[in-house]
Coordinates of C-alpha atoms and ligand atoms in Angstrom, one line a residue:
A1 CA -160.0 178.9 111.8
E2 CA -159.4 175.6 110.1
H3 CA -161.8 172.8 110.9
T4 CA -162.4 169.3 110.0
P5 CA -165.7 168.7 108.1
T6 CA -168.4 166.9 110.1
D7 CA -168.9 164.5 107.2
T8 CA -170.5 161.3 108.1
T9 CA -168.4 159.5 105.5
E10 CA -165.2 160.1 107.3
S11 CA -165.6 157.6 110.2
S12 CA -167.3 155.0 108.0
S13 CA -165.6 152.1 106.4
L14 CA -168.1 152.2 103.5
R15 CA -167.9 155.2 101.3
T16 CA -170.9 157.2 99.9
P17 CA -172.1 156.1 96.5
I18 CA -171.8 158.9 93.9
V19 CA -175.1 159.6 92.0
A20 CA -175.3 161.4 88.7
V21 CA -178.5 162.8 87.0
L22 CA -178.8 162.5 83.2
G23 CA -181.5 163.1 80.6
H24 CA -182.8 165.3 77.8
V25 CA -182.7 169.1 78.2
D26 CA -185.7 170.5 80.1
H27 CA -186.9 167.1 81.3
G28 CA -186.2 168.3 84.9
K29 CA -182.7 167.3 86.0
T30 CA -181.9 170.6 87.8
T31 CA -185.4 170.8 89.4
L32 CA -185.0 167.3 90.7
L33 CA -181.6 168.0 92.2
D34 CA -183.0 171.2 93.7
K35 CA -185.9 169.3 95.2
I36 CA -183.6 166.7 96.8
R37 CA -181.4 169.4 98.2
G38 CA -184.3 171.6 99.3
S39 CA -186.2 168.8 101.0
A40 CA -183.0 167.6 102.6
V41 CA -182.4 171.1 104.0
T42 CA -186.0 171.3 105.5
E43 CA -186.3 167.7 106.6
G44 CA -182.8 167.2 108.0
E45 CA -181.5 168.5 111.3
A46 CA -179.4 171.6 110.9
G47 CA -176.1 170.9 109.3
A48 CA -177.0 167.4 108.3
I49 CA -176.6 168.0 104.6
T50 CA -173.2 169.1 103.4
Q51 CA -172.8 171.3 100.4
H52 CA -169.6 170.2 98.7
I53 CA -167.8 171.6 95.7
G54 CA -169.8 170.4 92.7
S55 CA -171.9 168.0 94.8
T56 CA -174.2 167.6 97.7
A57 CA -173.9 164.9 100.4
V58 CA -177.2 163.6 101.8
P59 CA -176.6 161.4 104.8
L60 CA -178.7 158.3 105.5
S61 CA -180.5 159.8 108.4
V62 CA -181.8 162.6 106.2
I63 CA -182.8 160.2 103.4
G64 CA -184.7 158.3 106.1
E65 CA -186.6 161.4 107.1
M66 CA -187.4 162.3 103.5
A67 CA -188.5 158.8 102.5
G68 CA -190.8 158.5 105.5
D69 CA -192.3 155.0 105.8
L70 CA -190.4 153.8 102.8
V71 CA -187.0 153.6 104.4
D72 CA -185.9 152.2 107.7
P73 CA -182.4 153.5 108.3
E74 CA -181.7 150.4 110.3
D75 CA -181.7 148.4 107.1
F76 CA -178.8 150.3 105.7
D77 CA -175.1 150.8 106.5
L78 CA -174.1 152.9 103.6
P79 CA -173.5 156.5 104.9
G80 CA -175.8 158.2 102.4
L81 CA -175.6 159.5 98.8
L82 CA -173.4 162.1 97.1
F83 CA -175.3 163.8 94.3
I84 CA -173.2 165.4 91.6
D85 CA -174.6 168.9 91.2
T86 CA -174.0 169.5 87.5
P87 CA -176.6 167.4 85.7
G88 CA -176.3 166.1 82.2
H89 CA -174.3 163.5 80.5
H90 CA -171.7 165.9 79.4
S91 CA -170.6 166.2 83.0
F92 CA -171.3 162.5 83.5
S93 CA -168.8 161.5 80.9
T94 CA -166.3 164.0 82.2
L95 CA -166.6 162.3 85.5
R96 CA -164.6 159.2 85.0
S97 CA -162.6 157.3 87.5
R98 CA -160.1 154.5 87.1
G99 CA -161.4 152.4 84.3
G100 CA -165.0 153.7 84.2
A101 CA -167.6 156.2 85.2
L102 CA -167.1 158.1 88.4
A103 CA -170.8 157.9 89.3
D104 CA -171.6 154.6 90.9
I105 CA -175.3 155.0 90.0
A106 CA -177.4 157.2 87.8
I107 CA -180.9 158.7 87.5
V108 CA -182.2 159.1 83.9
V109 CA -184.9 161.8 84.0
V110 CA -187.6 161.5 81.3
D111 CA -190.5 163.9 81.0
V112 CA -193.6 161.6 80.9
T113 CA -195.3 163.8 78.4
D114 CA -192.3 164.4 76.1
G115 CA -191.1 160.8 76.3
F116 CA -187.8 159.6 74.8
Q117 CA -185.7 162.2 73.2
P118 CA -182.3 162.1 71.5
Q119 CA -180.4 163.0 74.6
T120 CA -182.4 160.3 76.5
E121 CA -181.0 157.8 74.1
E122 CA -177.5 159.3 74.3
A123 CA -177.6 159.0 78.1
L124 CA -178.7 155.4 77.8
D125 CA -175.8 154.7 75.4
I126 CA -173.3 156.1 77.8
L127 CA -174.7 154.2 80.7
R128 CA -174.7 151.0 78.7
R129 CA -171.1 151.6 77.7
T130 CA -169.9 152.4 81.2
Q131 CA -172.1 149.7 82.7
T132 CA -173.5 152.1 85.2
P133 CA -176.6 150.9 87.1
F134 CA -179.5 153.4 86.8
I135 CA -183.1 154.0 87.5
V136 CA -185.5 156.1 85.4
A137 CA -187.3 159.0 86.9
A138 CA -190.6 159.5 84.9
N139 CA -190.9 163.1 85.8
K140 CA -193.6 165.8 85.6
V141 CA -196.5 163.5 86.6
D142 CA -198.2 166.6 87.9
T143 CA -198.6 167.9 84.3
I144 CA -201.0 165.0 83.5
P145 CA -204.4 166.7 82.9
G146 CA -206.6 166.4 86.0
W147 CA -203.7 165.5 88.4
N148 CA -204.3 166.5 92.1
P149 CA -200.9 167.0 93.6
T150 CA -200.0 165.8 97.1
D151 CA -196.7 167.4 97.9
D152 CA -193.7 165.2 98.8
Q153 CA -195.8 162.0 99.2
P154 CA -194.8 158.5 98.1
I155 CA -196.1 158.1 94.5
Q156 CA -198.3 155.0 95.0
A157 CA -200.5 156.7 97.6
S158 CA -200.6 159.8 95.5
K159 CA -201.5 157.9 92.4
E160 CA -204.3 156.0 94.1
R161 CA -205.9 159.3 95.0
Q162 CA -206.2 160.4 91.4
P163 CA -209.4 159.8 89.3
D164 CA -209.4 156.6 87.3
R165 CA -209.0 158.5 84.0
V166 CA -205.9 160.2 85.3
Q167 CA -204.4 157.0 86.6
S168 CA -204.8 155.2 83.3
D169 CA -203.4 158.2 81.5
L170 CA -200.3 157.9 83.7
D171 CA -200.1 154.2 83.2
E172 CA -200.3 154.6 79.4
R173 CA -197.4 157.0 79.4
L174 CA -195.3 154.8 81.7
Y175 CA -195.9 151.7 79.5
E176 CA -194.8 153.8 76.5
L177 CA -191.6 154.5 78.4
I178 CA -191.1 150.9 79.4
G179 CA -191.6 149.9 75.7
Q180 CA -189.0 152.5 74.6
L181 CA -186.5 151.2 77.2
S182 CA -187.1 147.7 75.9
D183 CA -186.4 148.9 72.4
E184 CA -183.1 150.1 73.7
G185 CA -182.4 146.7 75.1
F186 CA -183.3 147.4 78.8
S187 CA -185.9 145.4 80.5
A188 CA -187.8 147.8 82.7
D189 CA -191.0 147.9 84.9
F190 CA -192.7 150.1 87.5
Y191 CA -190.2 150.1 90.3
W192 CA -192.6 148.5 92.8
R193 CA -192.8 145.4 90.6
V194 CA -189.1 145.0 90.1
Q195 CA -187.7 142.1 92.1
N196 CA -184.2 142.1 90.9
F197 CA -182.8 145.6 90.1
Q198 CA -179.7 144.1 88.5
N199 CA -181.8 142.6 85.7
N200 CA -184.6 145.2 85.5
I201 CA -184.6 148.9 85.4
G202 CA -187.0 150.4 87.9
V203 CA -189.2 153.3 86.6
V204 CA -190.2 155.7 89.3
P205 CA -193.0 158.1 88.5
L206 CA -192.6 161.4 90.2
S207 CA -192.8 165.2 90.1
A208 CA -189.6 167.1 90.8
M209 CA -191.9 170.2 91.2
T210 CA -194.3 168.9 93.8
G211 CA -192.0 166.2 95.3
E212 CA -194.4 163.4 94.8
G213 CA -192.5 160.2 94.2
V214 CA -189.2 161.7 95.4
P215 CA -189.3 159.6 98.6
D216 CA -189.6 156.6 96.3
L217 CA -186.7 157.7 94.2
L218 CA -184.5 158.0 97.2
T219 CA -185.7 154.7 98.6
V220 CA -184.9 152.9 95.3
L221 CA -181.5 154.6 95.1
M222 CA -180.6 153.7 98.6
G223 CA -181.8 150.1 98.3
L224 CA -180.1 149.6 95.0
S225 CA -176.8 150.9 96.3
Q226 CA -177.0 148.9 99.5
R227 CA -177.8 145.8 97.6
Y228 CA -175.5 146.0 94.7
L229 CA -172.8 148.5 95.4
K230 CA -171.8 147.6 99.0
E231 CA -168.7 145.6 98.0
E232 CA -167.5 148.5 95.8
M233 CA -168.1 150.9 98.6
A234 CA -165.9 149.0 101.0
V235 CA -162.7 151.1 100.4
D236 CA -160.0 152.3 102.7
V237 CA -161.2 155.8 103.1
T238 CA -158.0 156.7 105.1
G239 CA -155.6 155.6 102.3
P240 CA -154.0 158.0 99.7
G241 CA -156.8 159.8 97.9
A242 CA -157.8 159.4 94.3
G243 CA -160.2 161.7 92.5
T244 CA -161.2 163.2 89.2
V245 CA -160.9 166.9 88.1
L246 CA -164.4 168.4 87.5
E247 CA -163.3 171.8 86.5
V248 CA -160.2 174.0 86.4
T249 CA -161.0 177.5 87.6
D250 CA -159.4 180.8 88.6
E251 CA -160.2 181.7 92.2
R252 CA -159.4 185.1 93.6
G253 CA -156.7 184.8 96.2
F254 CA -155.8 181.3 95.2
G255 CA -154.8 181.4 91.5
T256 CA -155.7 178.4 89.4
T257 CA -157.5 175.8 91.4
I258 CA -159.1 172.5 90.5
D259 CA -162.6 171.3 91.6
A260 CA -162.4 167.6 92.2
V261 CA -164.5 164.7 93.3
V262 CA -162.6 162.3 95.6
Y263 CA -163.8 158.7 95.1
D264 CA -161.2 156.8 97.0
G265 CA -159.1 157.4 100.2
T266 CA -158.4 160.8 101.7
I267 CA -156.7 164.0 100.5
R268 CA -154.9 165.9 103.3
A269 CA -153.9 169.6 103.3
D270 CA -150.2 168.7 103.4
D271 CA -150.3 166.0 100.6
Q272 CA -148.2 165.9 97.5
L273 CA -150.4 165.4 94.4
V274 CA -150.1 164.2 90.8
V275 CA -152.7 165.7 88.5
G276 CA -153.3 164.9 84.8
G277 CA -152.2 167.8 82.6
L278 CA -152.5 168.8 79.0
E279 CA -148.9 167.9 78.2
E280 CA -147.7 165.7 81.1
P281 CA -148.7 164.8 84.7
I282 CA -148.3 167.8 87.1
V283 CA -146.6 167.1 90.4
T284 CA -147.6 169.6 93.0
E285 CA -148.2 170.2 96.7
V286 CA -151.6 171.1 98.2
R287 CA -151.7 174.7 99.3
A288 CA -155.3 174.6 100.6
L289 CA -158.3 172.3 100.6
L290 CA -161.5 174.3 100.3
Q291 CA -165.2 173.7 101.0
P292 CA -168.1 176.1 100.6
R293 CA -168.9 177.8 103.8
P294 CA -172.0 176.4 105.4
L295 CA -175.2 178.4 104.7
A296 CA -175.4 179.6 108.3
E297 CA -172.1 181.4 107.9
I298 CA -172.7 182.9 104.5
R299 CA -172.5 186.4 105.9
T300 CA -168.8 186.1 106.4
E301 CA -166.6 187.6 103.8
K302 CA -165.0 184.5 102.4
E303 CA -166.8 182.1 100.3
F304 CA -164.8 179.1 101.2
E305 CA -163.3 177.6 104.3
K306 CA -160.2 175.6 104.6
V307 CA -160.4 172.0 105.7
D308 CA -157.6 169.7 106.9
S309 CA -158.7 166.7 104.9
V310 CA -161.5 165.3 102.7
A311 CA -162.4 161.6 102.5
A312 CA -164.2 159.8 99.7
A313 CA -166.7 160.4 98.5
A314 CA -166.6 164.2 98.5
G315 CA -166.2 167.2 96.3
V316 CA -163.4 169.7 97.1
K317 CA -161.6 172.7 95.7
I318 CA -157.9 172.2 95.7
A319 CA -155.5 175.2 95.6
A320 CA -152.0 174.3 94.5
P321 CA -149.2 175.7 92.4
D322 CA -148.8 174.8 88.7
L323 CA -152.4 173.8 88.0
D324 CA -152.7 175.9 84.8
D325 CA -152.4 172.9 82.5
A326 CA -154.7 170.6 84.6
M327 CA -157.3 169.0 82.5
A328 CA -161.0 168.5 83.3
G329 CA -161.7 164.8 83.5
A330 CA -158.1 163.9 84.4
P331 CA -157.1 162.0 87.5
V332 CA -155.9 163.5 90.8
R333 CA -153.7 161.2 93.0
V334 CA -152.2 161.6 96.4
V335 CA -148.5 160.5 96.5
R336 CA -148.1 159.8 100.3
D337 CA -145.6 157.1 101.3
R338 CA -145.0 156.0 97.7
P339 CA -142.3 156.9 95.2
V340 CA -143.7 159.8 93.1
E341 CA -142.6 158.0 89.9
E342 CA -145.1 155.2 90.7
V343 CA -147.9 157.7 91.0
I344 CA -146.9 159.5 87.8
A345 CA -146.9 156.2 86.0
E346 CA -150.4 155.5 87.4
V347 CA -151.7 158.8 86.1
E348 CA -150.1 158.3 82.7
A349 CA -151.6 154.8 82.4
E350 CA -155.0 156.2 83.2
L351 CA -154.7 158.9 80.6
A352 CA -153.5 156.4 78.1
E353 CA -156.7 154.4 78.7
V354 CA -158.8 157.3 77.3
E355 CA -156.5 157.8 74.3
V356 CA -158.6 157.6 71.3
Q357 CA -157.9 155.2 68.4
T358 CA -156.5 157.4 65.7
A359 CA -155.9 156.7 62.0
E360 CA -153.5 158.2 59.4
E361 CA -156.4 159.7 57.6
G362 CA -159.5 161.2 59.3
I363 CA -161.0 164.2 61.0
V364 CA -159.8 166.3 64.0
V365 CA -161.7 166.3 67.3
K366 CA -161.3 168.9 70.0
A367 CA -163.2 168.7 73.3
D368 CA -163.2 170.4 76.7
T369 CA -162.6 167.3 78.8
L370 CA -161.1 163.9 78.5
G371 CA -164.5 162.3 79.2
S372 CA -166.3 164.3 76.4
L373 CA -163.4 163.5 74.0
E374 CA -163.9 159.8 74.8
A375 CA -167.7 160.0 74.4
I376 CA -167.5 161.8 71.0
S377 CA -164.8 159.5 69.8
S378 CA -166.8 156.4 70.6
T379 CA -169.8 157.9 68.8
L380 CA -167.6 158.5 65.8
E381 CA -166.2 155.0 66.0
D382 CA -169.7 153.5 66.0
E383 CA -170.3 155.5 62.8
E384 CA -167.0 154.4 61.3
I385 CA -165.8 157.9 61.0
P386 CA -162.0 157.9 61.3
I387 CA -160.2 160.3 63.6
M388 CA -156.7 161.6 62.7
R389 CA -156.2 163.6 65.9
A390 CA -158.2 163.9 69.2
E391 CA -157.3 166.4 71.9
V392 CA -158.5 168.3 74.9
G393 CA -158.3 172.1 74.3
D394 CA -159.4 175.0 72.2
V395 CA -159.3 175.0 68.4
A396 CA -156.0 176.6 67.3
P397 CA -154.4 177.4 64.0
R398 CA -152.2 174.3 64.3
D399 CA -155.3 172.2 64.3
I400 CA -156.2 173.6 60.9
R401 CA -152.7 172.7 59.8
V402 CA -153.4 169.1 60.8
A403 CA -156.9 168.9 59.3
E404 CA -155.8 170.3 55.9
T405 CA -153.4 167.3 55.4
A406 CA -156.4 165.0 55.1
N407 CA -156.7 163.6 51.5
E408 CA -160.5 163.0 51.5
P409 CA -162.5 166.3 51.2
T410 CA -164.9 164.9 53.8
H411 CA -162.0 164.5 56.3
R412 CA -161.0 168.2 56.1
A413 CA -163.1 168.9 59.2
I414 CA -162.7 169.7 62.9
L415 CA -165.4 168.7 65.4
A416 CA -165.3 171.1 68.4
F417 CA -167.2 170.2 71.6
G418 CA -167.5 172.8 74.4
V419 CA -164.3 174.6 73.4
D420 CA -163.5 178.0 71.9
I421 CA -162.2 178.7 68.4
L422 CA -159.1 180.8 69.0
E423 CA -158.5 184.1 67.1
D424 CA -157.6 183.8 63.4
T425 CA -158.5 180.2 63.4
A426 CA -161.8 180.5 61.6
A427 CA -160.3 182.6 58.9
L428 CA -157.5 180.2 58.4
A429 CA -159.9 177.3 58.2
E430 CA -161.9 179.1 55.5
Q431 CA -158.7 179.8 53.6
E432 CA -157.5 176.2 53.8
D433 CA -161.0 174.8 53.1
V434 CA -161.3 173.1 56.5
R435 CA -164.8 172.9 57.9
L436 CA -165.4 173.7 61.6
F437 CA -168.3 172.2 63.5
E438 CA -169.2 173.4 66.9
N439 CA -171.9 172.1 69.2
D440 CA -172.4 171.3 72.8
V441 CA -174.6 168.3 72.2
I442 CA -172.7 165.3 70.9
Y443 CA -175.3 163.8 68.7
Q444 CA -176.0 167.2 67.1
L445 CA -172.3 167.7 66.5
V446 CA -172.0 164.4 64.7
E447 CA -175.3 164.9 62.9
E448 CA -174.0 168.2 61.5
Y449 CA -170.9 166.6 60.3
D450 CA -172.9 163.7 58.8
D451 CA -175.0 166.2 56.8
H452 CA -171.9 167.8 55.5
V453 CA -170.5 164.5 54.4
T454 CA -173.8 163.6 52.6
A455 CA -173.7 167.0 50.8
I456 CA -170.2 166.4 49.6
E457 CA -170.9 162.9 48.5
E458 CA -174.0 164.0 46.6
S459 CA -172.1 166.7 44.7
Q460 CA -169.3 164.2 44.0
Q461 CA -171.8 161.8 42.6
E462 CA -173.3 164.5 40.5
Q463 CA -169.9 165.3 39.1
I464 CA -169.2 161.7 38.4
L465 CA -172.6 161.3 36.7
D466 CA -171.8 164.4 34.6
N467 CA -168.5 162.8 33.4
I468 CA -169.7 159.3 32.8
T469 CA -171.3 157.7 29.7
R470 CA -174.8 156.7 30.6
P471 CA -176.7 153.8 29.1
A472 CA -179.6 154.3 26.6
R473 CA -181.6 152.1 24.2
F474 CA -183.3 153.4 21.1
R475 CA -184.9 152.0 18.0
I476 CA -184.8 153.2 14.3
L477 CA -188.4 153.9 13.3
D478 CA -189.8 152.3 10.1
D479 CA -190.0 154.5 7.1
H480 CA -187.8 157.2 8.8
T481 CA -184.6 157.2 6.9
F482 CA -183.9 160.8 5.9
R483 CA -180.4 160.2 4.6
Q484 CA -178.5 157.0 4.1
S485 CA -175.0 157.9 5.0
D486 CA -172.3 160.6 5.7
P487 CA -173.9 160.9 8.1
A488 CA -176.9 158.6 8.3
V489 CA -180.0 160.5 9.4
V490 CA -182.9 158.5 10.8
G491 CA -185.9 158.9 13.0
V492 CA -185.6 157.1 16.4
E493 CA -187.7 156.4 19.5
I494 CA -185.8 156.4 22.9
L495 CA -186.9 153.2 24.7
S496 CA -185.0 153.7 28.0
G497 CA -182.3 156.1 29.3
T498 CA -181.2 159.4 27.7
I499 CA -179.2 159.7 24.4
V500 CA -176.6 162.4 24.4
R501 CA -174.8 164.0 21.5
N502 CA -171.3 162.8 20.6
S503 CA -171.7 159.4 22.3
H504 CA -170.8 156.2 20.5
V505 CA -173.6 154.1 19.1
A506 CA -173.5 150.3 19.2
R507 CA -175.6 147.4 18.0
F508 CA -175.6 143.9 19.5
D509 CA -175.0 141.3 16.9
G510 CA -174.9 138.1 18.9
G511 CA -172.9 138.7 22.1
E512 CA -170.4 141.5 21.4
P513 CA -171.6 145.0 20.8
E514 CA -170.5 146.3 17.5
R515 CA -169.8 150.0 17.2
V516 CA -171.7 151.5 14.3
G517 CA -170.7 155.1 14.6
Q518 CA -170.9 158.3 16.6
L519 CA -174.1 160.3 17.4
K520 CA -173.4 163.7 15.8
G521 CA -176.6 165.5 16.2
I522 CA -180.1 165.3 17.6
Q523 CA -183.1 167.2 16.2
D524 CA -186.5 167.5 17.9
E525 CA -189.0 168.8 15.5
G526 CA -186.3 170.7 13.5
D527 CA -184.5 172.1 16.6
D528 CA -181.0 171.0 17.5
V529 CA -180.9 169.5 21.0
D530 CA -178.2 168.0 23.1
E531 CA -180.1 165.0 24.4
A532 CA -183.4 163.1 24.2
R533 CA -185.1 161.2 26.9
A534 CA -187.0 157.9 27.1
G535 CA -190.4 158.1 25.3
E536 CA -189.3 160.9 22.9
R537 CA -189.1 160.6 19.1
V538 CA -186.3 162.5 17.5
A539 CA -184.2 162.6 14.3
V540 CA -180.5 161.7 14.8
S541 CA -177.5 161.9 12.6
I542 CA -174.9 159.1 13.0
D543 CA -171.5 159.4 11.6
G544 CA -170.2 156.1 10.2
P545 CA -172.9 153.7 9.1
T546 CA -174.9 153.3 6.0
V547 CA -178.6 152.6 6.3
G548 CA -179.4 149.3 4.6
R549 CA -175.9 147.9 5.0
D550 CA -174.6 148.6 8.6
I551 CA -177.9 149.4 10.2
E552 CA -181.6 148.8 9.3
E553 CA -184.9 150.4 10.0
G554 CA -186.4 148.6 13.1
D555 CA -182.9 148.0 14.6
E556 CA -182.4 148.3 18.3
L557 CA -179.4 150.6 19.0
W558 CA -177.4 151.4 22.2
I559 CA -175.2 154.0 23.6
E560 CA -171.9 152.2 23.9
L561 CA -170.8 151.9 27.6
P562 CA -167.1 151.7 28.5
E563 CA -166.6 148.8 30.9
K564 CA -165.3 151.1 33.7
H565 CA -168.4 153.4 33.5
A566 CA -170.7 150.4 33.5
K567 CA -169.0 149.2 36.7
I568 CA -169.2 152.5 38.5
L569 CA -172.9 152.9 37.5
E570 CA -173.8 149.4 38.7
Q571 CA -171.8 149.4 41.9
E572 CA -172.0 153.0 43.1
L573 CA -174.7 155.0 41.4
T574 CA -177.7 152.7 40.8
E575 CA -179.6 154.6 43.4
E576 CA -178.9 157.9 41.7
I577 CA -180.1 157.2 38.2
P578 CA -183.7 157.1 37.0
A579 CA -185.6 153.8 36.8
D580 CA -185.6 153.6 32.9
E581 CA -181.9 154.2 32.8
R582 CA -181.4 151.5 35.4
E583 CA -183.4 149.2 33.1
A584 CA -181.2 150.1 30.1
L585 CA -178.1 149.4 32.3
S586 CA -179.3 146.0 33.4
M587 CA -180.2 145.0 29.9
Y588 CA -176.9 146.1 28.6
L589 CA -175.0 144.2 31.3
D590 CA -177.1 141.1 30.7
K591 CA -176.2 141.2 27.0
R592 CA -172.5 141.6 27.7
R593 CA -172.4 139.0 30.5
N594 CA -174.0 136.5 28.2
K595 CA -170.6 136.2 26.6
D596 CA -168.4 137.3 29.5
P597 CA -169.9 136.7 32.9
F598 CA -167.3 139.0 34.6
W599 CA -167.7 142.0 32.3
G600 CA -167.9 145.2 34.4
K601 CA -167.3 143.4 37.7
Ligands
GDP1 P1 -183.1 170.3 82.9 O1 -182.8 171.0 81.6 O2 -183.3 168.8 82.7 O3 -182.2 170.6 84.0 O4 -184.6 170.8 83.3 P2 -185.1 171.8 84.4 O5 -185.0 171.2 85.7 O6 -184.4 173.1 84.1 O7 -186.6 171.9 84.1 C1 -187.1 172.4 82.8 C2 -188.5 173.0 83.1 O8 -189.4 172.0 83.5 C3 -188.5 174.1 84.2 O9 -189.3 175.1 83.8 C4 -189.0 173.4 85.4 O10 -189.7 174.2 86.2 C5 -190.0 172.4 84.7 N1 -190.2 171.2 85.5 C6 -189.2 170.3 86.0 N2 -189.7 169.3 86.6 C7 -191.1 169.5 86.7 C8 -192.2 168.8 87.2 O11 -192.1 167.7 87.8 N3 -193.4 169.3 87.0 C9 -193.6 170.4 86.3 N4 -194.9 170.9 86.1 N5 -192.6 171.2 85.7 C10 -191.3 170.7 85.9

């Protein structure tokens, strides 16, 4: 039998705020969500908490029960909170709505022992970019040595019961967190000291395991939403629905379905919809709106039950024809009483908003959802890495064909996030010298690519250095003329740099260097060698000059530097050459620039 959900949101004129949980892996996001759901189930009257598709609605009355003395439901008129069930910022960034993040508010979970980690910072970056208000859950307080847990209690009472040593241990860790938040540009404090949550981030110490501090977390979330989100929550929940695709899944008996979160208006079981697709917006008719069957009825055969309508905010599974090309992260819109073209244009405009800035030359990015594509692209943009093409979808041979057109070797790369590499693609990539990078953590993906670029640049520099004339200064030793000319053979000491066979030798006479000949051979204690380094004394043969006429014992000689090479060395490779060679270079440049200030610039 079809039935209408008993969702508290439906009759209210204020919609439920949507809450997302973010943070580093293993810091306790899932445990926290489970705790909130679990306590809600035990605390609440039967049926009070509603399991949605991809989310859990906790009504105000249940939050009141869970928060105990901390919350008086009389003070609130928001209907409750809708927690997105898939934690992590990957899903967070997937969850976008018109012009921003789908979540109205976020919880950043940080393990008090582990402190800030790369994904903590990544989460903060995303929240900063999307301007999403958030609070910090300083999790796992029960792991502090000597902690005596008091299950599900408000944190201040629980903290006061701890020995002094344990309390100051906790404070120390919390101050560390507050300091790190401040380094990231967020002013933060213990939540009970925060007066204005719009200017300060509240830090709530808690344990997702024992439940201590979870009442506080709910209280702060509720208070924050009530205070700062009330205006945004005043939407017409009976109007045409708007939502975001969470996931595209095959469902036995229903074909391809989409799991969506509705953040505005209502979707009805007889509505026409426009859904963002890989190629173009999909126009379709709802076949069924599905919700998970309540726990009490789990024994029935079917997993889902059909509902007549869902009102914001809610999660729902939508069965409809032609959803194969639907895209996670894309908009879903109800048409109802409007020309369909208008709605198609709306969906197109919203998709265009996420379109990434692409350049003629750059790398290829493939991601599983629009949101993740946007998040990666923004990270790449921050690092000034150009993108030639950015798309949602698996990596296919045609992506290799695009990547191989890049001119720069560093750009012949594909960054793949949360997608598959299709058959034959890896082999083609190897054949075409295109590098594939796969990772499900954005910063790691970009880091891997960065390392690759560094390796290429280093080998390029090595190659350049191998093909460039390098500066060296040496002096003819007194009483070391072994042969006067054809070629001249003299004993020398290398003062700085490295002399190499076959280079041209010059001498400064006034400003201009004067070429005296070519270094034909180097002998170190009778053995022929190709080069000699600073500090060494060797015999050299120089084709061209005559000792006593063109060069003298005691003369300072130089390896002659072509202007182009001098410029590359000074502008690009100073870091790569040894200090003594750098000294030879700067002396050489000084000498040349005495006459011509712009030489080598
Ligand atoms: P997620 O990767 O952020 O979702 O982290 P999980 O929720 O999977 O937690 C990672 C591990 O930390 C699991 O073994 C949890 O049992 C444990 N954990 C999470 N929260 C707490 C806590 O408050 N106290 C303790 N002692 N362990 C916790």
